[in-house]
Short mmCIF file of C-alpha atoms in Angstrom, two decimals:
data_model
loop_
_atom_site.label_atom_id
_atom_site.label_comp_id
_atom_site.label_asym_id
_atom_site.label_seq_id
_atom_site.Cartn_x
_atom_site.Cartn_y
_atom_site.Cartn_z
CA MET A 995 -46.25 -56.31 34.52
CA SER A 996 -42.62 -55.64 35.06
CA GLU A 997 -41.27 -52.39 34.84
CA LEU A 998 -38.28 -53.34 32.65
CA ALA A 999 -38.97 -53.68 28.76
CA SER A 1000 -37.10 -55.85 26.53
CA GLU A 1001 -33.37 -55.40 26.22
CA PRO A 1002 -32.00 -54.03 23.07
CA ARG A 1003 -29.63 -56.60 21.53
CA SER A 1004 -27.23 -54.45 19.84
CA ALA A 1005 -24.89 -52.69 22.48
CA ARG A 1006 -22.87 -53.87 25.20
CA ARG A 1007 -24.31 -53.87 28.76
CA LEU A 1008 -23.85 -51.22 31.15
CA GLY A 1009 -21.31 -51.85 33.85
CA LEU A 1010 -18.13 -51.16 35.64
CA SER A 1011 -16.23 -52.93 32.28
CA SER A 1012 -17.92 -50.65 29.86
CA LEU A 1013 -18.20 -47.33 31.69
CA ARG A 1014 -15.60 -45.91 29.77
CA GLN A 1015 -17.82 -46.23 26.45
CA VAL A 1016 -20.23 -43.99 28.20
CA PRO A 1017 -20.24 -40.29 27.26
CA VAL A 1018 -18.16 -38.37 30.28
CA GLU A 1019 -21.17 -35.85 30.95
CA SER A 1020 -23.19 -39.09 31.60
CA ARG A 1021 -20.86 -41.36 33.84
CA PRO A 1022 -21.76 -41.31 37.71
CA ARG A 1023 -20.75 -38.55 39.83
CA VAL A 1024 -19.54 -40.88 42.54
CA ARG A 1025 -16.83 -43.78 41.63
CA PRO A 1026 -19.22 -47.20 41.54
CA GLY A 1027 -18.36 -49.56 44.36
CA THR A 1028 -16.39 -47.23 46.58
CA VAL A 1029 -18.95 -45.89 48.83
CA PRO A 1030 -20.09 -48.39 51.48
CA ALA A 1031 -23.90 -48.75 52.56
CA GLY A 1032 -25.02 -46.31 55.22
CA ILE A 1033 -28.97 -46.71 53.98
CA VAL A 1034 -31.17 -49.58 53.38
CA HIS A 1035 -33.83 -48.71 50.80
CA LEU A 1036 -36.95 -50.85 51.06
CA GLY A 1037 -38.67 -50.81 47.37
CA LEU A 1038 -36.16 -50.98 44.22
CA GLY A 1039 -38.78 -49.21 41.87
CA ALA A 1040 -38.28 -46.64 39.44
CA PHE A 1041 -39.27 -44.01 41.65
CA HIS A 1042 -36.64 -44.41 44.08
CA ARG A 1043 -34.16 -44.98 41.56
CA ALA A 1044 -35.01 -41.76 39.65
CA HIS A 1045 -35.25 -39.85 42.92
CA GLN A 1046 -33.65 -40.74 46.38
CA ALA A 1047 -30.82 -42.61 44.56
CA VAL A 1048 -30.34 -39.68 42.77
CA TYR A 1049 -30.26 -37.02 45.73
CA THR A 1050 -28.23 -39.27 47.63
CA GLU A 1051 -25.54 -39.90 45.03
CA ALA A 1052 -25.37 -36.03 44.53
CA ALA A 1053 -24.89 -35.26 48.30
CA VAL A 1054 -22.20 -37.92 48.51
CA ALA A 1055 -20.36 -36.30 45.65
CA GLU A 1056 -20.50 -32.95 47.18
CA ALA A 1057 -20.01 -33.74 50.94
CA GLY A 1058 -18.64 -37.46 50.88
CA GLY A 1059 -19.78 -40.15 53.79
CA ASP A 1060 -20.45 -43.69 53.66
CA TRP A 1061 -23.83 -43.39 52.14
CA GLY A 1062 -24.04 -46.01 49.64
CA ILE A 1063 -27.60 -47.38 49.33
CA LEU A 1064 -28.40 -51.20 49.48
CA GLY A 1065 -31.45 -51.26 47.66
CA VAL A 1066 -33.88 -54.47 48.60
CA ALA A 1067 -36.48 -55.29 46.23
CA PRO A 1068 -39.48 -57.01 48.62
CA ARG A 1069 -41.29 -59.12 45.66
CA SER A 1070 -40.13 -58.74 41.98
CA THR A 1071 -36.59 -60.39 41.00
CA ASP A 1072 -36.36 -58.51 37.79
CA VAL A 1073 -34.64 -55.23 38.93
CA VAL A 1074 -32.50 -57.06 41.34
CA GLU A 1075 -31.51 -59.44 38.55
CA ALA A 1076 -30.98 -56.58 35.91
CA LEU A 1077 -28.80 -54.41 38.47
CA ALA A 1078 -26.48 -57.37 39.72
CA ALA A 1079 -25.96 -57.89 36.14
CA GLN A 1080 -24.71 -54.12 35.54
CA ASP A 1081 -22.47 -53.84 38.87
CA ASN A 1082 -25.58 -51.96 40.54
CA LEU A 1083 -25.69 -49.28 37.85
CA PHE A 1084 -28.40 -47.79 36.04
CA SER A 1085 -29.37 -44.62 34.08
CA VAL A 1086 -32.01 -41.88 34.74
CA THR A 1087 -33.24 -40.08 31.45
CA SER A 1088 -34.91 -36.48 31.98
CA LEU A 1089 -37.38 -36.05 29.24
CA SER A 1090 -38.81 -32.75 28.19
CA ASN A 1091 -40.55 -31.64 24.74
CA ASP A 1092 -37.53 -30.11 23.84
CA GLU A 1093 -34.49 -32.60 24.88
CA SER A 1094 -33.73 -35.49 26.97
CA ARG A 1095 -30.56 -35.58 29.30
CA THR A 1096 -29.37 -39.37 30.49
CA HIS A 1097 -27.04 -40.04 33.29
CA VAL A 1098 -25.82 -43.24 35.10
CA VAL A 1099 -26.20 -43.34 38.63
CA GLY A 1100 -23.42 -44.73 41.13
CA ALA A 1101 -25.00 -44.59 44.64
CA LEU A 1102 -26.31 -48.65 44.95
CA ALA A 1103 -23.64 -50.23 47.07
CA GLY A 1104 -25.54 -53.69 46.57
CA VAL A 1105 -29.06 -55.09 45.69
CA CYS A 1106 -31.07 -57.87 47.31
CA HIS A 1107 -34.61 -59.46 47.38
CA ALA A 1108 -36.45 -59.62 50.47
CA ALA A 1109 -38.83 -62.65 49.33
CA SER A 1110 -35.53 -64.85 48.84
CA ASP A 1111 -34.02 -64.19 51.98
CA PRO A 1112 -36.00 -62.12 54.58
CA MET A 1113 -33.62 -63.00 57.33
CA ALA A 1114 -30.41 -61.52 55.38
CA VAL A 1115 -32.35 -58.04 54.78
CA VAL A 1116 -33.52 -58.23 58.80
CA ALA A 1117 -29.44 -58.65 59.46
CA ARG A 1118 -28.57 -55.98 57.31
CA LEU A 1119 -31.02 -54.08 59.05
CA ALA A 1120 -29.21 -54.92 62.51
CA ASP A 1121 -26.09 -54.06 61.20
CA PRO A 1122 -24.52 -50.85 62.99
CA ALA A 1123 -23.29 -49.63 59.50
CA ILE A 1124 -26.91 -48.97 58.59
CA ARG A 1125 -28.27 -45.72 60.16
CA VAL A 1126 -30.81 -44.79 57.72
CA VAL A 1127 -34.05 -46.91 56.30
CA THR A 1128 -36.08 -45.27 53.37
CA LEU A 1129 -39.13 -46.69 51.85
CA THR A 1130 -40.86 -46.57 48.52
CA VAL A 1131 -43.12 -49.54 48.92
CA THR A 1132 -46.23 -47.89 47.75
CA GLU A 1133 -49.60 -47.12 50.01
CA LYS A 1134 -50.84 -50.83 50.06
CA ALA A 1135 -47.62 -52.32 51.39
CA TYR A 1136 -47.87 -50.55 55.00
CA GLN A 1137 -51.10 -52.75 55.41
CA MET A 1138 -52.85 -49.71 57.12
CA ASP A 1139 -56.58 -49.22 56.64
CA PRO A 1140 -56.63 -46.29 54.63
CA ALA A 1141 -59.62 -44.52 56.23
CA THR A 1142 -58.23 -44.77 60.06
CA GLY A 1143 -54.40 -45.47 59.29
CA ARG A 1144 -54.62 -48.50 61.88
CA LEU A 1145 -52.67 -51.53 60.76
CA ARG A 1146 -55.36 -54.07 59.03
CA PRO A 1147 -56.01 -57.50 61.01
CA ASP A 1148 -54.27 -59.40 58.16
CA PRO A 1149 -53.32 -63.11 58.40
CA ALA A 1150 -49.76 -62.39 56.74
CA VAL A 1151 -48.94 -59.69 59.00
CA ALA A 1152 -50.21 -61.48 62.27
CA ALA A 1153 -47.93 -64.70 61.30
CA ASP A 1154 -44.95 -61.91 60.67
CA LEU A 1155 -45.54 -60.45 64.38
CA VAL A 1156 -46.42 -63.56 66.62
CA GLY A 1157 -44.74 -66.35 64.54
CA ASP A 1158 -41.08 -67.50 64.29
CA GLY A 1159 -41.03 -67.84 60.41
CA PRO A 1160 -39.13 -65.31 58.11
CA PRO A 1161 -41.31 -62.15 57.73
CA ALA A 1162 -43.03 -61.79 54.58
CA THR A 1163 -44.76 -58.37 54.88
CA VAL A 1164 -43.28 -54.66 55.23
CA PRO A 1165 -44.83 -54.38 59.00
CA GLY A 1166 -43.21 -57.62 59.69
CA LEU A 1167 -39.88 -56.77 57.97
CA LEU A 1168 -39.47 -53.43 60.02
CA VAL A 1169 -40.49 -54.63 63.29
CA ARG A 1170 -38.36 -57.87 63.34
CA SER A 1171 -35.47 -55.75 62.22
CA LEU A 1172 -35.75 -53.29 64.85
CA ILE A 1173 -36.19 -55.87 67.49
CA ALA A 1174 -32.72 -57.71 65.96
CA ARG A 1175 -30.95 -54.17 66.42
CA ALA A 1176 -32.21 -53.74 69.79
CA ARG A 1177 -30.74 -56.98 70.79
CA ALA A 1178 -27.21 -56.50 68.89
CA GLY A 1179 -27.10 -52.99 70.43
CA ALA A 1180 -26.35 -51.80 66.76
CA GLY A 1181 -27.39 -48.42 67.53
CA PRO A 1182 -30.23 -45.68 66.88
CA ILE A 1183 -31.58 -45.26 63.06
CA ALA A 1184 -34.01 -43.45 61.20
CA LEU A 1185 -37.15 -44.90 59.23
CA VAL A 1186 -38.10 -42.63 56.35
CA SER A 1187 -41.37 -42.93 54.46
CA CYS A 1188 -41.07 -41.65 50.85
CA ASP A 1189 -44.53 -42.96 50.01
CA ASN A 1190 -47.68 -40.55 49.28
CA LEU A 1191 -49.40 -40.81 52.61
CA PRO A 1192 -50.32 -38.03 54.72
CA SER A 1193 -48.01 -37.37 57.34
CA ASN A 1194 -46.12 -40.33 56.19
CA GLY A 1195 -43.46 -40.17 59.08
CA LYS A 1196 -46.29 -40.29 61.79
CA ARG A 1197 -48.06 -42.98 59.97
CA LEU A 1198 -45.39 -45.25 59.82
CA HIS A 1199 -44.25 -44.46 63.57
CA GLY A 1200 -47.80 -45.38 64.50
CA LEU A 1201 -47.59 -48.45 62.22
CA VAL A 1202 -44.43 -49.89 64.03
CA THR A 1203 -45.95 -48.79 67.62
CA GLN A 1204 -49.15 -51.18 66.71
CA ALA A 1205 -47.03 -54.01 65.42
CA LEU A 1206 -44.69 -53.91 68.31
CA GLU A 1207 -47.94 -54.22 70.84
CA TYR A 1208 -49.25 -56.88 68.60
CA GLY A 1209 -46.72 -58.95 68.47
CA GLY A 1210 -46.54 -58.96 72.34
CA THR A 1211 -42.92 -57.35 72.04
CA GLU A 1212 -41.04 -57.46 75.48
CA ASP A 1213 -41.08 -54.07 77.33
CA ALA A 1214 -37.18 -53.57 77.17
CA LEU A 1215 -37.37 -53.99 73.42
CA VAL A 1216 -40.19 -51.42 72.95
CA GLU A 1217 -38.52 -48.86 75.40
CA TRP A 1218 -35.14 -49.35 72.87
CA VAL A 1219 -37.20 -48.47 69.67
CA HIS A 1220 -38.94 -45.37 71.49
CA ALA A 1221 -35.50 -44.22 72.64
CA ASN A 1222 -33.58 -45.06 69.55
CA VAL A 1223 -35.39 -45.28 66.30
CA THR A 1224 -37.10 -41.72 64.73
CA PHE A 1225 -39.50 -41.25 61.72
CA PRO A 1226 -38.89 -38.36 59.74
CA GLY A 1227 -41.80 -37.32 57.55
CA THR A 1228 -41.15 -36.23 53.90
CA MET A 1229 -42.51 -35.04 50.63
CA VAL A 1230 -41.20 -36.69 47.54
CA ASP A 1231 -41.94 -35.16 44.11
CA ARG A 1232 -40.84 -36.43 40.66
CA ILE A 1233 -43.10 -37.88 37.77
CA VAL A 1234 -41.58 -41.29 36.95
CA PRO A 1235 -43.64 -42.96 34.30
CA ALA A 1236 -43.09 -46.92 33.37
CA THR A 1237 -40.07 -47.80 31.62
CA THR A 1238 -40.93 -48.76 27.78
CA ALA A 1239 -38.84 -50.25 25.12
CA GLN A 1240 -38.52 -46.45 23.72
CA THR A 1241 -37.14 -45.60 27.17
CA LEU A 1242 -34.41 -48.11 26.71
CA ALA A 1243 -33.92 -47.22 22.77
CA THR A 1244 -33.25 -43.79 24.03
CA VAL A 1245 -30.87 -44.63 26.58
CA GLU A 1246 -28.58 -47.00 24.34
CA ARG A 1247 -28.48 -43.89 21.84
CA ALA A 1248 -27.20 -41.44 24.61
CA LEU A 1249 -24.69 -44.10 26.54
CA GLY A 1250 -23.42 -46.32 23.59
CA VAL A 1251 -24.45 -49.35 25.91
CA SER A 1252 -27.71 -50.80 27.04
CA ASP A 1253 -29.20 -50.51 30.31
CA ARG A 1254 -31.72 -52.98 31.36
CA ALA A 1255 -32.81 -51.21 34.69
CA ALA A 1256 -33.05 -47.80 32.75
CA VAL A 1257 -35.54 -45.32 33.97
CA ALA A 1258 -37.31 -42.03 32.60
CA ALA A 1259 -38.42 -39.17 34.83
CA GLU A 1260 -39.42 -35.69 34.27
CA PRO A 1261 -36.72 -32.79 34.68
CA TYR A 1262 -38.65 -31.56 37.75
CA GLN A 1263 -37.44 -33.13 41.24
CA GLN A 1264 -38.41 -32.25 44.93
CA TRP A 1265 -37.71 -33.79 48.45
CA VAL A 1266 -38.75 -31.96 51.77
CA ILE A 1267 -37.40 -33.70 54.93
CA GLU A 1268 -37.72 -33.38 58.50
CA ASP A 1269 -34.25 -33.21 59.80
CA ASP A 1270 -34.53 -35.81 62.45
CA PHE A 1271 -31.67 -38.33 62.27
CA PRO A 1272 -30.11 -39.56 65.37
CA ALA A 1273 -27.05 -41.57 63.54
CA GLY A 1274 -26.41 -38.95 60.76
CA ARG A 1275 -27.71 -38.47 57.09
CA PRO A 1276 -26.09 -37.62 54.02
CA ALA A 1277 -25.63 -33.92 52.96
CA TRP A 1278 -29.31 -33.94 51.16
CA GLU A 1279 -29.45 -30.32 51.48
CA ARG A 1280 -26.03 -30.22 49.32
CA ALA A 1281 -28.29 -31.75 46.42
CA GLY A 1282 -31.05 -29.31 46.47
CA ALA A 1283 -33.64 -30.93 49.04
CA VAL A 1284 -35.24 -29.13 51.90
CA LEU A 1285 -34.52 -29.88 55.33
CA THR A 1286 -37.21 -28.62 57.88
CA ASP A 1287 -38.87 -29.07 61.04
CA ASP A 1288 -42.37 -29.73 59.70
CA ALA A 1289 -42.81 -31.55 56.26
CA SER A 1290 -46.72 -31.58 56.42
CA PRO A 1291 -47.46 -28.47 54.64
CA TRP A 1292 -45.51 -29.86 52.07
CA GLU A 1293 -46.86 -33.30 52.24
CA ARG A 1294 -50.79 -31.69 51.96
CA LEU A 1295 -49.90 -29.57 49.06
CA LYS A 1296 -48.52 -32.28 47.18
CA LEU A 1297 -51.02 -34.88 48.09
CA ARG A 1298 -53.86 -32.35 47.48
CA ALA A 1299 -52.71 -30.38 44.40
CA LEU A 1300 -50.64 -32.53 42.71
CA ASN A 1301 -51.76 -36.07 43.34
CA GLY A 1302 -55.36 -35.06 43.48
CA VAL A 1303 -55.30 -33.67 40.19
CA HIS A 1304 -53.40 -36.03 38.88
CA SER A 1305 -56.00 -38.77 39.95
CA ALA A 1306 -58.47 -36.42 38.63
CA ILE A 1307 -57.00 -36.59 35.07
CA ALA A 1308 -56.37 -40.33 35.20
CA TYR A 1309 -60.01 -41.37 35.89
CA LEU A 1310 -61.41 -38.65 33.58
CA GLY A 1311 -59.01 -39.52 30.70
CA ALA A 1312 -59.15 -43.06 31.23
CA LEU A 1313 -63.18 -42.70 30.83
CA ALA A 1314 -62.70 -40.86 27.44
CA GLY A 1315 -60.27 -43.22 26.21
CA ARG A 1316 -57.19 -41.36 26.47
CA GLU A 1317 -54.23 -43.28 26.70
CA THR A 1318 -51.72 -40.65 28.57
CA ILE A 1319 -51.99 -37.64 31.16
CA ALA A 1320 -50.87 -35.45 28.66
CA GLU A 1321 -53.36 -36.73 26.01
CA ALA A 1322 -55.92 -36.33 28.94
CA LEU A 1323 -55.42 -32.89 29.65
CA GLU A 1324 -55.96 -31.52 26.09
CA ILE A 1325 -59.50 -32.72 26.39
CA PRO A 1326 -61.51 -29.18 26.02
CA GLY A 1327 -62.71 -28.30 29.26
CA MET A 1328 -60.22 -30.34 31.26
CA ARG A 1329 -57.71 -27.62 32.14
CA ALA A 1330 -60.14 -25.29 33.40
CA THR A 1331 -61.92 -27.80 35.22
CA LEU A 1332 -58.74 -28.97 37.14
CA ARG A 1333 -58.05 -25.16 37.77
CA ARG A 1334 -61.46 -24.77 39.27
CA PHE A 1335 -60.75 -27.84 41.52
CA VAL A 1336 -57.65 -26.55 42.94
CA ALA A 1337 -58.66 -22.71 43.03
CA GLU A 1338 -62.21 -23.48 44.77
CA ASP A 1339 -61.70 -27.02 46.74
CA VAL A 1340 -58.03 -27.44 47.43
CA ALA A 1341 -56.66 -24.10 48.04
CA GLY A 1342 -58.96 -23.40 50.88
CA SER A 1343 -58.66 -27.05 52.24
CA PHE A 1344 -55.48 -26.48 54.21
CA THR A 1345 -52.61 -23.95 54.98
CA PRO A 1346 -49.98 -24.13 52.59
CA PRO A 1347 -46.10 -23.30 53.19
CA ASP A 1348 -45.32 -19.97 53.88
CA GLY A 1349 -44.70 -17.80 50.46
CA VAL A 1350 -46.49 -20.27 48.42
CA SER A 1351 -49.45 -19.88 46.23
CA VAL A 1352 -51.84 -23.14 46.10
CA VAL A 1353 -53.29 -21.79 42.76
CA GLU A 1354 -49.90 -21.13 41.08
CA TYR A 1355 -48.67 -24.30 42.24
CA GLY A 1356 -51.65 -26.00 40.77
CA ASP A 1357 -50.64 -24.06 37.48
CA SER A 1358 -47.08 -25.35 37.37
CA VAL A 1359 -48.75 -28.63 37.97
CA LEU A 1360 -50.39 -28.62 35.15
CA ASP A 1361 -47.73 -27.25 32.99
CA ARG A 1362 -45.96 -30.59 34.09
CA PHE A 1363 -48.32 -32.77 33.47
CA ALA A 1364 -48.75 -31.33 29.66
CA ASN A 1365 -44.74 -32.34 29.12
CA ALA A 1366 -46.06 -35.16 26.21
CA ALA A 1367 -42.34 -36.65 26.20
CA ILE A 1368 -43.52 -38.18 29.70
CA ARG A 1369 -46.00 -40.90 28.56
CA HIS A 1370 -47.46 -41.49 31.75
CA ARG A 1371 -50.72 -43.66 31.37
CA THR A 1372 -53.92 -42.78 32.94
CA ILE A 1373 -54.55 -46.64 33.65
CA GLN A 1374 -51.25 -46.64 35.60
CA VAL A 1375 -52.18 -43.67 37.44
CA ALA A 1376 -55.62 -44.95 38.08
CA MET A 1377 -54.44 -48.10 39.94
CA ASP A 1378 -54.99 -48.65 43.36
CA GLY A 1379 -57.64 -45.80 43.76
CA SER A 1380 -59.15 -47.13 47.41
CA GLN A 1381 -55.47 -46.62 48.60
CA LYS A 1382 -54.96 -43.23 47.18
CA LEU A 1383 -58.11 -41.80 47.26
CA PRO A 1384 -58.47 -40.61 50.95
CA GLN A 1385 -55.27 -38.59 51.17
CA ARG A 1386 -55.66 -37.58 47.66
CA VAL A 1387 -59.35 -36.29 47.25
CA LEU A 1388 -61.35 -37.34 50.33
CA HIS A 1389 -59.36 -35.23 52.79
CA THR A 1390 -60.00 -32.14 50.60
CA ILE A 1391 -63.50 -32.94 50.53
CA ALA A 1392 -63.83 -33.52 54.33
CA ASP A 1393 -61.96 -30.30 55.05
CA ARG A 1394 -64.10 -28.17 52.90
CA ARG A 1395 -67.10 -29.43 54.41
CA ALA A 1396 -66.06 -29.03 57.94
CA ALA A 1397 -65.59 -25.17 56.75
CA GLY A 1398 -69.26 -25.32 55.61
CA ALA A 1399 -68.42 -25.29 51.74
CA GLU A 1400 -69.68 -27.63 49.19
CA PRO A 1401 -66.73 -29.27 47.39
CA ARG A 1402 -68.37 -29.50 44.06
CA TRP A 1403 -65.25 -30.44 42.04
CA GLY A 1404 -63.61 -32.81 44.63
CA ALA A 1405 -67.19 -34.55 44.51
CA LEU A 1406 -66.43 -34.89 40.35
CA VAL A 1407 -63.20 -36.56 40.92
CA LEU A 1408 -64.73 -39.06 43.23
CA ALA A 1409 -67.81 -39.50 40.94
CA ALA A 1410 -65.28 -40.25 37.96
CA TRP A 1411 -63.57 -43.08 40.24
CA MET A 1412 -67.06 -44.66 40.82
CA ARG A 1413 -67.70 -44.73 36.70
CA PHE A 1414 -64.03 -45.89 36.32
CA VAL A 1415 -64.42 -49.04 38.87
CA GLN A 1416 -67.32 -50.31 36.96
CA GLY A 1417 -64.86 -51.19 34.24
CA GLU A 1418 -66.11 -49.55 31.27
CA SER A 1419 -65.03 -46.32 29.46
CA ASP A 1420 -67.22 -43.96 27.65
CA ALA A 1421 -66.74 -45.88 24.42
CA GLY A 1422 -67.61 -49.20 25.90
CA VAL A 1423 -64.02 -50.07 26.37
CA ALA A 1424 -63.10 -52.23 29.11
CA LEU A 1425 -61.09 -50.52 31.93
CA PRO A 1426 -58.85 -52.55 34.25
CA LEU A 1427 -59.73 -52.47 38.09
CA ASP A 1428 -56.09 -53.09 39.51
CA ASP A 1429 -56.97 -52.59 43.21
CA PRO A 1430 -56.27 -54.45 46.74
CA LEU A 1431 -60.24 -54.32 47.36
CA ALA A 1432 -60.97 -55.18 43.79
CA ASP A 1433 -63.20 -58.13 44.89
CA ARG A 1434 -64.95 -55.65 47.26
CA ILE A 1435 -65.54 -52.86 44.89
CA ARG A 1436 -67.17 -55.66 42.42
CA THR A 1437 -69.27 -57.19 45.22
CA ALA A 1438 -70.57 -53.81 46.31
CA LEU A 1439 -71.38 -52.85 42.94
CA ALA A 1440 -73.13 -56.38 42.14
CA GLU A 1441 -75.19 -56.15 45.31
CA GLY A 1442 -76.02 -52.39 44.81
CA LYS A 1443 -79.02 -51.01 42.69
CA PRO A 1444 -78.06 -50.03 39.12
CA THR A 1445 -78.58 -46.14 39.74
CA ALA A 1446 -76.16 -43.47 40.39
CA GLU A 1447 -77.46 -43.15 43.77
CA GLY A 1448 -77.20 -47.09 44.23
CA VAL A 1449 -73.83 -46.86 42.97
CA VAL A 1450 -72.96 -44.17 45.50
CA ASP A 1451 -74.53 -45.96 48.11
CA ALA A 1452 -72.84 -49.35 47.62
CA LEU A 1453 -69.31 -47.82 47.22
CA PHE A 1454 -69.99 -45.64 50.36
CA GLY A 1455 -70.08 -48.85 52.32
CA LEU A 1456 -66.56 -49.37 51.73
CA SER A 1457 -65.76 -48.16 55.36
CA GLU A 1458 -62.12 -48.99 54.97
CA VAL A 1459 -61.97 -46.20 52.10
CA PHE A 1460 -64.65 -43.72 53.23
CA PRO A 1461 -65.38 -42.16 56.62
CA THR A 1462 -68.40 -41.90 58.27
CA GLU A 1463 -68.27 -38.07 58.21
CA LEU A 1464 -68.38 -38.22 54.60
CA THR A 1465 -70.83 -41.07 53.94
CA ALA A 1466 -73.25 -39.62 56.44
CA ASP A 1467 -73.21 -36.40 54.66
CA ASP A 1468 -76.22 -35.99 52.51
CA THR A 1469 -74.68 -33.06 50.52
CA VAL A 1470 -71.75 -35.18 49.83
CA ARG A 1471 -73.65 -37.78 48.71
CA GLN A 1472 -76.15 -35.62 46.49
CA LEU A 1473 -72.79 -34.28 44.88
CA VAL A 1474 -71.12 -37.38 43.77
CA ALA A 1475 -74.41 -38.89 42.56
CA GLY A 1476 -75.54 -35.71 40.53
CA TRP A 1477 -71.83 -35.60 38.80
CA LEU A 1478 -71.91 -39.56 38.42
CA GLY A 1479 -75.13 -39.51 36.64
CA ALA A 1480 -73.90 -36.79 34.47
CA LEU A 1481 -71.03 -38.68 33.47
CA GLU A 1482 -73.36 -41.72 32.76
CA ARG A 1483 -75.54 -39.62 30.72
CA HIS A 1484 -73.07 -37.57 28.79
CA GLY A 1485 -69.76 -38.90 28.97
CA VAL A 1486 -66.48 -37.12 30.03
CA GLU A 1487 -65.83 -34.98 26.89
CA PRO A 1488 -69.57 -33.45 26.30
CA LEU A 1489 -69.70 -32.88 30.07
CA LEU A 1490 -66.33 -31.00 30.18
CA ARG A 1491 -66.99 -29.15 27.34
CA GLU A 1492 -70.24 -27.80 28.54
CA LEU A 1493 -69.31 -27.09 31.99
CA PRO A 1494 -70.01 -23.45 32.92
#
């Protein structure tokens, strides 16, 4: 499904010629078209437009610099076409229960479509003017085994790395671009993952290193990459639901013009960045970002206490027939169950950033999720569970088991996913399985025994998702099977309502 909804027909389109119609307080903070590209961003989706683009525009407005963004859409042409028709302008609307505020962002210096002309993207990444590459391509685009972090033996990736044709995958595009940059002597560059992966900078570094080795890249080029490319880790945080017709109508009322590339988001935003940029960077700290030597405590905090809770609400809520995250949170017993998940499992699974209480952070997360103006659909959050579960839930379970604890609530989240992927809600309504491993999951379920224990055994056989340390742990198996059986017998709402 496209992230773009139908365009209102009554208003003039957002663009340079219509900016004078936009209220002064909603206009871009930088003059559109005057800031040359110093950043290439891969993944021109709603999250990037509501997060990194907003921070970068604010940084340039505060401190200057040629840090415009060339936005690259890997697959879909919808966003590229909409932005190109609007002179690369789009709006971000911050939604709360009380009010909404809409702001036009002018950070984009251009847009392009990678699948149409990947070699043009390679050429731009080899341009000395580009000194930073940021990525929001989702977990699955990295082509990594989520259990091991290793590059998958995918035929498309292999063709990109050893063939002469245009690259069609993210690993292929990055490696081919770095090789072109090395040969052009274009200078150092930082590759910055902004996706929800544990140690995302280290993982991206490992992916590039493996891809160079896989492709048999000559030693001199490999040495250039090691000497000139950095991989700063990050933590990104802002809830950005899919754009709807209601979003576009709200924007039209606020701006007086229509915006086909509009996005909505919650007011809260956070960006933690490891400060390792060999060719410079925007003054993101002037825009409120946290620059640090080590983003990993922040990453674990967000992945486990926010994303893990988000997934828990999504699976339980979808099973209970609740459309949005805010509606699911209203299920009697849901909030109390999630607080116990954070307090009894998540909080003891890692060391948080200095001065941060995991329990208090978890409470703030639940308050954010209760924002009914953010109609974040449970089905949307539940997508790609096989890619998300390791970093969001399984690492919590594994770390608690290593400490000798029994992660009861983490096992409930895992059981909810196992019931969700069977394809029916508690009321018998079909649930979609939108997952890169959908066929594997369906086959495993079809071949397994139709019992709670049989389902656990079948899905634990997905070695690319579940590490041996968990699948061989009888305590984990018993906890998950127990919860799965309870969900099957009672359903989500009766179960949560009666929990002690």
